[in-house]
XYZ file of N, CA, C and O in Angstrom:
636
model
N 36.030 89.390 80.405
C 37.224 90.213 80.484
C 36.960 91.384 81.426
O 35.828 91.809 81.588
N 38.020 91.912 81.966
C 37.887 92.935 82.996
C 38.442 94.291 82.572
O 38.771 95.103 83.410
N 38.558 94.554 81.263
C 39.076 95.842 80.820
C 37.932 96.847 80.810
O 36.881 96.611 80.233
N 38.165 97.966 81.473
C 37.168 99.037 81.567
C 37.856 100.360 81.252
O 39.098 100.430 81.218
N 37.089 101.429 81.041
C 37.724 102.735 80.866
C 38.621 103.111 82.047
O 39.628 103.792 81.867
N 38.285 102.651 83.240
C 39.123 102.956 84.408
C 40.494 102.288 84.281
O 41.518 102.900 84.615
N 40.545 101.033 83.800
C 41.845 100.370 83.639
C 42.644 100.991 82.495
O 43.868 101.050 82.560
N 41.957 101.478 81.475
C 42.643 102.188 80.387
C 43.258 103.471 80.935
O 44.400 103.811 80.631
N 42.511 104.187 81.771
C 43.013 105.429 82.374
C 44.238 105.168 83.233
O 45.210 105.919 83.191
N 44.215 104.081 84.009
C 45.378 103.732 84.838
C 46.587 103.450 83.947
O 47.701 103.910 84.212
N 46.381 102.700 82.864
C 47.489 102.388 81.950
C 48.058 103.655 81.318
O 49.260 103.741 81.071
N 47.213 104.627 81.062
C 47.661 105.896 80.476
C 48.221 106.859 81.511
O 48.880 107.829 81.171
N 47.913 106.606 82.785
C 48.356 107.511 83.843
C 47.551 108.793 83.902
O 48.081 109.850 84.228
N 46.276 108.688 83.573
C 45.394 109.854 83.599
C 44.167 109.528 84.443
O 43.921 108.369 84.783
N 43.386 110.546 84.761
C 42.152 110.326 85.507
C 41.130 109.639 84.611
O 41.096 109.870 83.404
N 40.323 108.802 85.196
C 39.284 108.103 84.433
C 38.274 109.120 83.908
O 37.969 110.102 84.584
N 37.746 108.894 82.713
C 36.754 109.828 82.183
C 35.461 109.763 82.994
O 35.157 108.746 83.616
N 34.725 110.857 82.986
C 33.465 110.908 83.727
C 32.476 109.918 83.138
O 32.446 109.693 81.928
N 31.666 109.345 84.007
C 30.662 108.382 83.583
C 29.696 109.021 82.592
O 29.178 110.106 82.833
N 29.508 108.353 81.448
C 28.605 108.855 80.423
C 29.211 109.861 79.471
O 28.554 110.289 78.523
N 30.464 110.256 79.705
C 31.100 111.244 78.829
C 31.414 110.621 77.469
O 31.457 109.399 77.307
N 31.655 111.472 76.503
C 32.008 111.006 75.156
C 33.298 110.204 75.210
O 33.433 109.174 74.539
N 34.257 110.642 75.997
C 35.523 109.923 76.115
C 35.300 108.518 76.648
O 35.840 107.550 76.109
N 34.483 108.385 77.689
C 34.209 107.049 78.220
C 33.507 106.186 77.180
O 33.863 105.017 76.990
N 32.549 106.746 76.479
C 31.836 105.991 75.452
C 32.782 105.549 74.332
O 32.667 104.438 73.822
N 33.701 106.417 73.968
C 34.677 106.094 72.935
C 35.587 104.956 73.394
O 35.840 104.020 72.642
N 36.073 105.020 74.617
C 36.941 103.962 75.131
C 36.206 102.632 75.222
O 36.767 101.591 74.917
N 34.939 102.659 75.639
C 34.139 101.432 75.700
C 33.980 100.861 74.295
O 34.101 99.645 74.088
N 33.739 101.720 73.326
C 33.612 101.275 71.938
C 34.901 100.608 71.468
O 34.875 99.543 70.842
N 36.046 101.213 71.773
C 37.332 100.647 71.362
C 37.629 99.338 72.090
O 38.221 98.429 71.516
N 37.235 99.238 73.354
C 37.385 97.968 74.084
C 36.558 96.888 73.391
O 37.029 95.772 73.159
N 35.329 97.231 73.026
C 34.462 96.283 72.323
C 35.039 95.905 70.959
O 34.970 94.738 70.544
N 35.641 96.882 70.255
C 36.253 96.597 68.953
C 37.417 95.610 69.090
O 37.531 94.655 68.317
N 38.287 95.851 70.061
C 39.430 94.962 70.270
C 38.954 93.563 70.650
O 39.481 92.553 70.148
N 37.946 93.488 71.498
C 37.394 92.196 71.903
C 36.794 91.467 70.705
O 37.002 90.263 70.523
N 36.087 92.191 69.860
C 35.493 91.603 68.666
C 36.556 91.062 67.716
O 36.415 89.975 67.159
N 37.651 91.804 67.529
C 38.730 91.338 66.659
C 39.326 90.033 67.176
O 39.608 89.113 66.398
N 39.537 89.951 68.478
C 40.100 88.745 69.081
C 39.125 87.582 68.962
O 39.516 86.466 68.578
N 37.857 87.826 69.271
C 36.860 86.759 69.167
C 36.730 86.257 67.735
O 36.603 85.059 67.499
N 36.773 87.182 66.774
C 36.671 86.804 65.369
C 37.836 85.917 64.945
O 37.650 84.893 64.280
N 39.056 86.297 65.331
C 40.236 85.494 64.976
C 40.168 84.124 65.640
O 40.488 83.110 65.027
N 39.744 84.073 66.886
C 39.622 82.797 67.591
C 38.596 81.898 66.903
O 38.819 80.692 66.757
N 37.498 82.465 66.461
C 36.483 81.689 65.755
C 37.029 81.152 64.436
O 36.810 79.988 64.085
N 37.762 81.995 63.699
C 38.346 81.561 62.425
C 39.312 80.401 62.614
O 39.395 79.504 61.775
N 40.068 80.428 63.710
C 41.065 79.389 63.966
C 40.510 78.235 64.800
O 41.252 77.320 65.147
N 39.212 78.300 65.130
C 38.541 77.276 65.919
C 39.251 77.059 67.262
O 39.571 75.937 67.654
N 39.517 78.185 67.952
C 40.172 78.160 69.264
C 39.207 78.743 70.284
O 38.586 79.780 70.048
N 39.100 78.098 71.420
C 38.234 78.559 72.496
C 38.971 79.636 73.303
O 40.092 79.410 73.765
N 38.339 80.790 73.491
C 38.983 81.878 74.239
C 39.254 81.507 75.689
O 40.169 82.052 76.307
N 38.485 80.581 76.249
C 38.718 80.156 77.628
C 40.073 79.473 77.790
O 40.644 79.456 78.881
N 40.607 78.918 76.687
C 41.903 78.247 76.733
C 43.074 79.233 76.744
O 44.194 78.860 77.039
N 42.817 80.485 76.404
C 43.891 81.481 76.306
C 44.247 82.052 77.664
O 45.415 82.220 77.987
N 43.294 82.368 78.454
C 43.569 82.965 79.760
C 43.163 84.423 79.790
O 43.484 85.186 78.885
N 42.479 84.794 80.848
C 41.946 86.146 80.959
C 43.038 87.209 81.056
O 42.896 88.302 80.509
N 44.138 86.900 81.716
C 45.210 87.889 81.869
C 45.780 88.294 80.511
O 46.009 89.478 80.253
N 46.010 87.313 79.632
C 46.540 87.617 78.307
C 45.528 88.403 77.480
O 45.891 89.366 76.794
N 44.261 87.994 77.542
C 43.226 88.709 76.791
C 43.117 90.156 77.272
O 43.056 91.083 76.458
N 43.103 90.357 78.579
C 43.013 91.706 79.131
C 44.212 92.552 78.720
O 44.066 93.731 78.381
N 45.395 91.951 78.759
C 46.603 92.674 78.366
C 46.502 93.178 76.926
O 46.760 94.348 76.640
N 46.118 92.294 76.010
C 46.062 92.662 74.593
C 44.987 93.713 74.350
O 45.232 94.701 73.648
N 43.810 93.537 74.927
C 42.739 94.531 74.752
C 43.178 95.872 75.325
O 43.025 96.923 74.686
N 43.736 95.849 76.520
C 44.179 97.095 77.166
C 45.236 97.802 76.321
O 45.138 99.006 76.058
N 46.250 97.077 75.869
C 47.322 97.693 75.090
C 46.831 98.204 73.736
O 47.281 99.247 73.262
N 45.913 97.485 73.105
C 45.367 97.930 71.820
C 44.582 99.230 71.988
O 44.695 100.150 71.169
N 43.802 99.323 73.044
C 43.010 100.532 73.282
C 43.915 101.690 73.704
O 43.730 102.821 73.242
N 44.898 101.428 74.539
C 45.837 102.485 74.936
C 46.559 103.044 73.717
O 46.713 104.258 73.567
N 46.978 102.172 72.810
C 47.640 102.625 71.577
C 46.699 103.486 70.748
O 47.112 104.496 70.172
N 45.433 103.104 70.680
C 44.446 103.877 69.931
C 44.199 105.229 70.582
O 44.077 106.241 69.893
N 44.146 105.281 71.906
C 43.938 106.549 72.606
C 45.119 107.486 72.368
O 44.934 108.682 72.127
N 46.330 106.941 72.397
C 47.524 107.770 72.223
C 47.673 108.297 70.801
O 48.108 109.422 70.593
N 47.348 107.473 69.814
C 47.542 107.853 68.416
C 46.321 107.428 67.601
O 46.347 106.399 66.937
N 45.267 108.233 67.613
C 44.026 107.799 66.987
C 43.952 107.920 65.467
O 43.084 107.344 64.858
N 44.846 108.680 64.836
C 44.750 108.801 63.378
C 46.115 108.650 62.723
O 47.116 108.466 63.392
N 46.159 108.739 61.407
C 47.392 108.434 60.680
C 48.090 109.668 60.113
O 48.722 109.608 59.071
N 48.014 110.786 60.811
C 48.681 112.001 60.361
C 50.131 112.026 60.842
O 50.561 111.178 61.599
N 50.892 113.020 60.397
C 52.308 113.146 60.771
C 52.609 114.582 61.189
O 51.705 115.365 61.418
N 53.890 114.945 61.233
C 54.295 116.294 61.608
C 54.833 117.021 60.385
O 55.606 116.460 59.607
N 54.427 118.278 60.230
C 54.867 119.088 59.106
C 55.443 120.386 59.645
O 54.824 121.048 60.473
N 56.644 120.745 59.189
C 57.261 122.019 59.568
C 57.657 122.761 58.299
O 58.242 122.179 57.382
N 57.348 124.055 58.265
C 57.702 124.882 57.117
C 58.501 126.067 57.623
O 58.079 126.774 58.541
N 59.684 126.280 57.029
C 60.536 127.396 57.405
C 60.794 128.259 56.170
O 61.237 127.753 55.140
N 60.531 129.556 56.288
C 60.819 130.503 55.225
C 61.555 131.676 55.863
O 61.029 132.338 56.748
N 62.785 131.886 55.415
C 63.642 132.925 55.971
C 63.715 132.790 57.495
O 64.177 131.811 57.998
N 63.233 133.808 58.222
C 63.298 133.777 59.677
C 62.036 133.215 60.327
O 61.990 133.043 61.534
N 61.020 132.942 59.551
C 59.761 132.468 60.111
C 59.620 130.956 59.995
O 60.028 130.345 59.018
N 59.068 130.367 61.026
C 58.839 128.926 61.045
C 57.427 128.649 61.535
O 56.966 129.268 62.489
N 56.791 127.753 60.874
C 55.488 127.288 61.336
C 55.508 125.762 61.300
O 56.105 125.166 60.411
N 54.919 125.169 62.281
C 54.898 123.708 62.313
C 53.548 123.233 62.816
O 52.853 123.945 63.540
N 53.223 122.046 62.407
C 51.976 121.440 62.841
C 52.255 119.982 63.144
O 52.835 119.273 62.330
N 51.878 119.555 64.310
C 52.110 118.176 64.732
C 50.819 117.383 64.649
O 49.762 117.865 65.045
N 50.946 116.198 64.150
C 49.822 115.285 64.058
C 50.217 113.985 64.737
O 51.374 113.607 64.735
N 49.276 113.301 65.282
C 49.537 111.994 65.863
C 49.469 110.938 64.779
O 48.720 111.068 63.824
N 50.248 109.895 64.931
C 50.297 108.867 63.906
C 49.777 107.542 64.439
O 50.239 107.049 65.456
N 48.817 106.984 63.775
C 48.256 105.694 64.126
C 47.542 105.121 62.914
O 47.573 105.686 61.837
N 46.878 104.009 63.069
C 46.170 103.383 61.956
C 44.771 103.951 61.752
O 44.129 103.655 60.766
N 44.272 104.730 62.707
C 42.942 105.271 62.586
C 41.861 104.298 63.045
O 40.684 104.574 62.908
N 42.267 103.173 63.577
C 41.333 102.166 64.083
C 42.062 101.306 65.099
O 43.276 101.286 65.145
N 41.304 100.593 65.899
C 41.909 99.671 66.870
C 42.553 98.535 66.093
O 41.947 97.977 65.183
N 43.768 98.218 66.444
C 44.442 97.118 65.767
C 45.190 96.256 66.782
O 45.646 96.742 67.803
N 45.288 94.977 66.464
C 46.022 94.022 67.297
C 47.330 93.734 66.584
O 47.331 93.278 65.438
N 48.445 94.009 67.239
C 49.759 93.779 66.630
C 50.047 92.289 66.487
O 49.522 91.462 67.236
N 50.912 91.954 65.536
C 51.270 90.558 65.300
C 51.842 89.896 66.547
O 51.564 88.732 66.821
N 52.638 90.635 67.322
C 53.221 90.051 68.533
C 52.145 89.724 69.565
O 52.283 88.791 70.349
N 51.042 90.488 69.560
C 49.940 90.201 70.475
C 49.155 88.982 70.016
O 48.688 88.197 70.837
N 48.990 88.824 68.680
C 48.343 87.603 68.174
C 49.149 86.384 68.606
O 48.592 85.361 68.996
N 50.472 86.493 68.527
C 51.340 85.385 68.927
C 51.188 85.103 70.416
O 51.107 83.944 70.824
N 51.149 86.145 71.231
C 50.965 85.980 72.672
C 49.670 85.229 72.970
O 49.630 84.361 73.846
N 48.621 85.546 72.227
C 47.328 84.889 72.432
C 47.273 83.488 71.819
O 46.336 82.738 72.093
N 48.260 83.157 70.993
C 48.233 81.866 70.309
C 47.241 81.852 69.166
O 46.746 80.800 68.776
N 46.957 83.030 68.622
C 45.982 83.145 67.540
C 46.645 83.482 66.214
O 46.190 84.347 65.463
N 47.735 82.816 65.925
C 48.393 82.988 64.637
C 47.997 81.838 63.731
O 47.817 80.711 64.182
N 47.861 82.131 62.464
C 47.432 81.127 61.497
C 48.652 80.325 61.044
O 49.550 80.866 60.409
N 48.708 79.027 61.353
C 49.874 78.232 60.971
C 49.958 77.976 59.475
O 50.989 77.573 58.980
N 48.893 78.223 58.752
C 48.917 77.975 57.312
C 49.033 79.269 56.527
O 48.478 79.398 55.449
N 49.753 80.243 57.066
C 49.909 81.528 56.406
C 50.700 81.416 55.115
O 51.300 80.388 54.798
N 50.728 82.483 54.360
C 51.374 82.489 53.055
C 52.870 82.232 53.147
O 53.472 81.739 52.199
N 53.493 82.535 54.263
C 54.927 82.384 54.374
C 55.316 81.258 55.318
O 56.403 81.245 55.855
N 54.428 80.296 55.523
C 54.729 79.179 56.400
C 55.687 78.188 55.756
O 56.331 77.417 56.423
N 55.815 78.228 54.420
C 56.696 77.314 53.707
C 57.862 78.112 53.156
O 57.675 79.116 52.472
N 59.075 77.659 53.420
C 60.269 78.321 52.914
C 60.481 77.904 51.466
O 60.845 76.763 51.178
N 60.234 78.804 50.541
C 60.339 78.492 49.123
C 61.780 78.568 48.615
O 62.082 78.090 47.540
N 62.674 79.188 49.378
C 64.046 79.362 48.925
C 64.986 78.270 49.401
O 66.074 78.115 48.855
N 64.597 77.521 50.391
C 65.505 76.509 50.918
C 66.559 77.135 51.809
O 66.492 78.301 52.168
N 67.574 76.355 52.130
C 68.607 76.852 53.032
C 69.831 77.381 52.300
O 70.715 77.945 52.906
N 69.928 77.168 51.004
C 71.075 77.650 50.244
C 71.038 79.158 50.095
O 70.013 79.795 50.261
N 72.161 79.737 49.771
C 72.251 81.172 49.597
C 73.139 81.469 48.412
O 74.147 80.790 48.186
N 72.772 82.485 47.637
C 73.605 82.877 46.508
C 74.741 83.785 46.969
O 75.628 84.081 46.198
N 74.715 84.218 48.231
C 75.731 85.117 48.751
C 76.964 84.341 49.211
O 76.866 83.200 49.657
N 78.111 84.959 49.110
C 79.329 84.359 49.631
C 79.231 84.230 51.147
O 78.478 84.957 51.792
N 79.982 83.325 51.710
C 79.898 83.042 53.145
C 80.206 84.280 53.986
O 79.667 84.433 55.074
N 81.044 85.171 53.510
C 81.425 86.345 54.281
C 80.662 87.599 53.853
O 80.996 88.699 54.253
N 79.614 87.456 53.058
C 78.789 88.591 52.643
C 78.095 89.186 53.879
O 77.678 88.470 54.787
N 77.952 90.492 53.879
C 77.331 91.179 55.009
C 75.926 90.684 55.305
O 75.484 90.696 56.448
N 75.194 90.242 54.281
C 73.824 89.775 54.468
C 73.795 88.585 55.428
O 72.876 88.442 56.234
N 74.781 87.730 55.364
C 74.832 86.555 56.228
C 75.087 86.906 57.692
O 74.953 86.047 58.562
N 75.479 88.134 57.949
C 75.725 88.578 59.316
C 74.657 89.559 59.797
O 74.849 90.286 60.749
N 73.523 89.599 59.075
C 72.391 90.407 59.503
C 72.314 91.800 58.923
O 71.454 92.579 59.299
N 73.201 92.136 57.991
C 73.155 93.464 57.391
C 71.963 93.591 56.441
O 71.431 92.592 55.952
N 71.578 94.810 56.170
C 70.476 95.059 55.238
C 70.962 95.210 53.806
O 70.164 95.386 52.902
N 72.271 95.167 53.595
C 72.818 95.325 52.256
C 73.854 94.249 51.988
O 74.432 93.660 52.880
N 74.079 93.988 50.736
C 74.952 92.902 50.289
C 76.332 93.463 49.944
O 76.446 94.480 49.280
N 77.389 92.762 50.351
C 78.741 93.209 50.015
C 79.366 92.396 48.889
O 80.417 92.759 48.368
N 78.731 91.291 48.485
C 79.321 90.459 47.434
C 78.715 90.722 46.063
O 79.210 90.210 45.058
N 77.642 91.507 45.996
C 77.035 91.879 44.724
C 75.988 90.924 44.212
O 75.437 91.117 43.135
N 75.672 89.881 44.956
C 74.695 88.898 44.492
C 73.297 89.492 44.382
O 72.501 89.046 43.555
N 73.006 90.513 45.181
C 71.690 91.123 45.088
C 71.540 91.949 43.817
O 70.434 92.205 43.363
N 72.648 92.320 43.187
C 72.616 93.087 41.947
C 72.568 92.161 40.733
O 71.742 92.309 39.854
N 73.474 91.187 40.693
C 73.647 90.355 39.502
C 72.999 88.978 39.608
O 72.889 88.276 38.611
N 72.597 88.570 40.808
C 72.034 87.234 40.969
C 73.092 86.204 41.331
O 72.781 85.048 41.586
N 74.352 86.611 41.343
C 75.466 85.765 41.758
C 76.573 86.706 42.239
O 76.586 87.889 41.890
N 77.507 86.217 43.048
C 78.566 87.096 43.586
C 79.426 87.668 42.473
O 79.902 86.931 41.602
N 79.608 89.007 42.467
C 80.475 89.640 41.489
C 81.647 90.371 42.128
O 82.586 90.746 41.445
N 81.597 90.558 43.448
C 82.692 91.173 44.180
C 83.313 90.147 45.097
O 82.703 89.166 45.475
N 84.544 90.353 45.509
C 85.227 89.502 46.487
C 85.339 88.050 46.022
O 85.251 87.121 46.798
N 85.550 87.842 44.736
C 85.594 86.467 44.211
C 86.917 85.757 44.489
O 87.005 84.555 44.295
N 87.929 86.477 44.955
C 89.220 85.830 45.211
C 89.235 85.056 46.516
O 90.232 84.423 46.844
N 88.145 85.068 47.264
C 88.075 84.299 48.502
C 88.480 85.095 49.714
O 88.489 84.589 50.819
N 88.833 86.364 49.531
C 89.239 87.217 50.654
C 88.154 88.248 50.912
O 87.780 88.988 50.004
N 87.661 88.329 52.110
C 86.645 89.337 52.415
C 87.204 90.743 52.375
O 88.342 90.981 52.453
């Protein structure tokens, strides 16, 4: 793979860290971590990394490290206001470690086909009425089936 601290710096739009600096050592460590995660998943799935392609591998490693550089820990932002005084503290939010997103695993073809949700246990039927909001992508139910287990609203056939 061809990911280096210099390519991470280009992706971030910043100058490359000085050779031997703590920042460079940290980025190299994170590059190695991302590479190890990918190699481990490939080994578990019995997939040869040569079959994936260097461009895809470089993309995923680069993006994982860039995300880690931008948001290295899992803190948030806190603001406190009392009368006329305000104090705030901003924290960056991340997982605190290098991580490979699910969409990147899919890009690499390293998804486990025998995952826990590979089998649809509910079938294609639905307890919701045909015109319930859930059937149109809403996050909430308009027919009441999510409350009672069967439709309790709109039973006259009119939405």
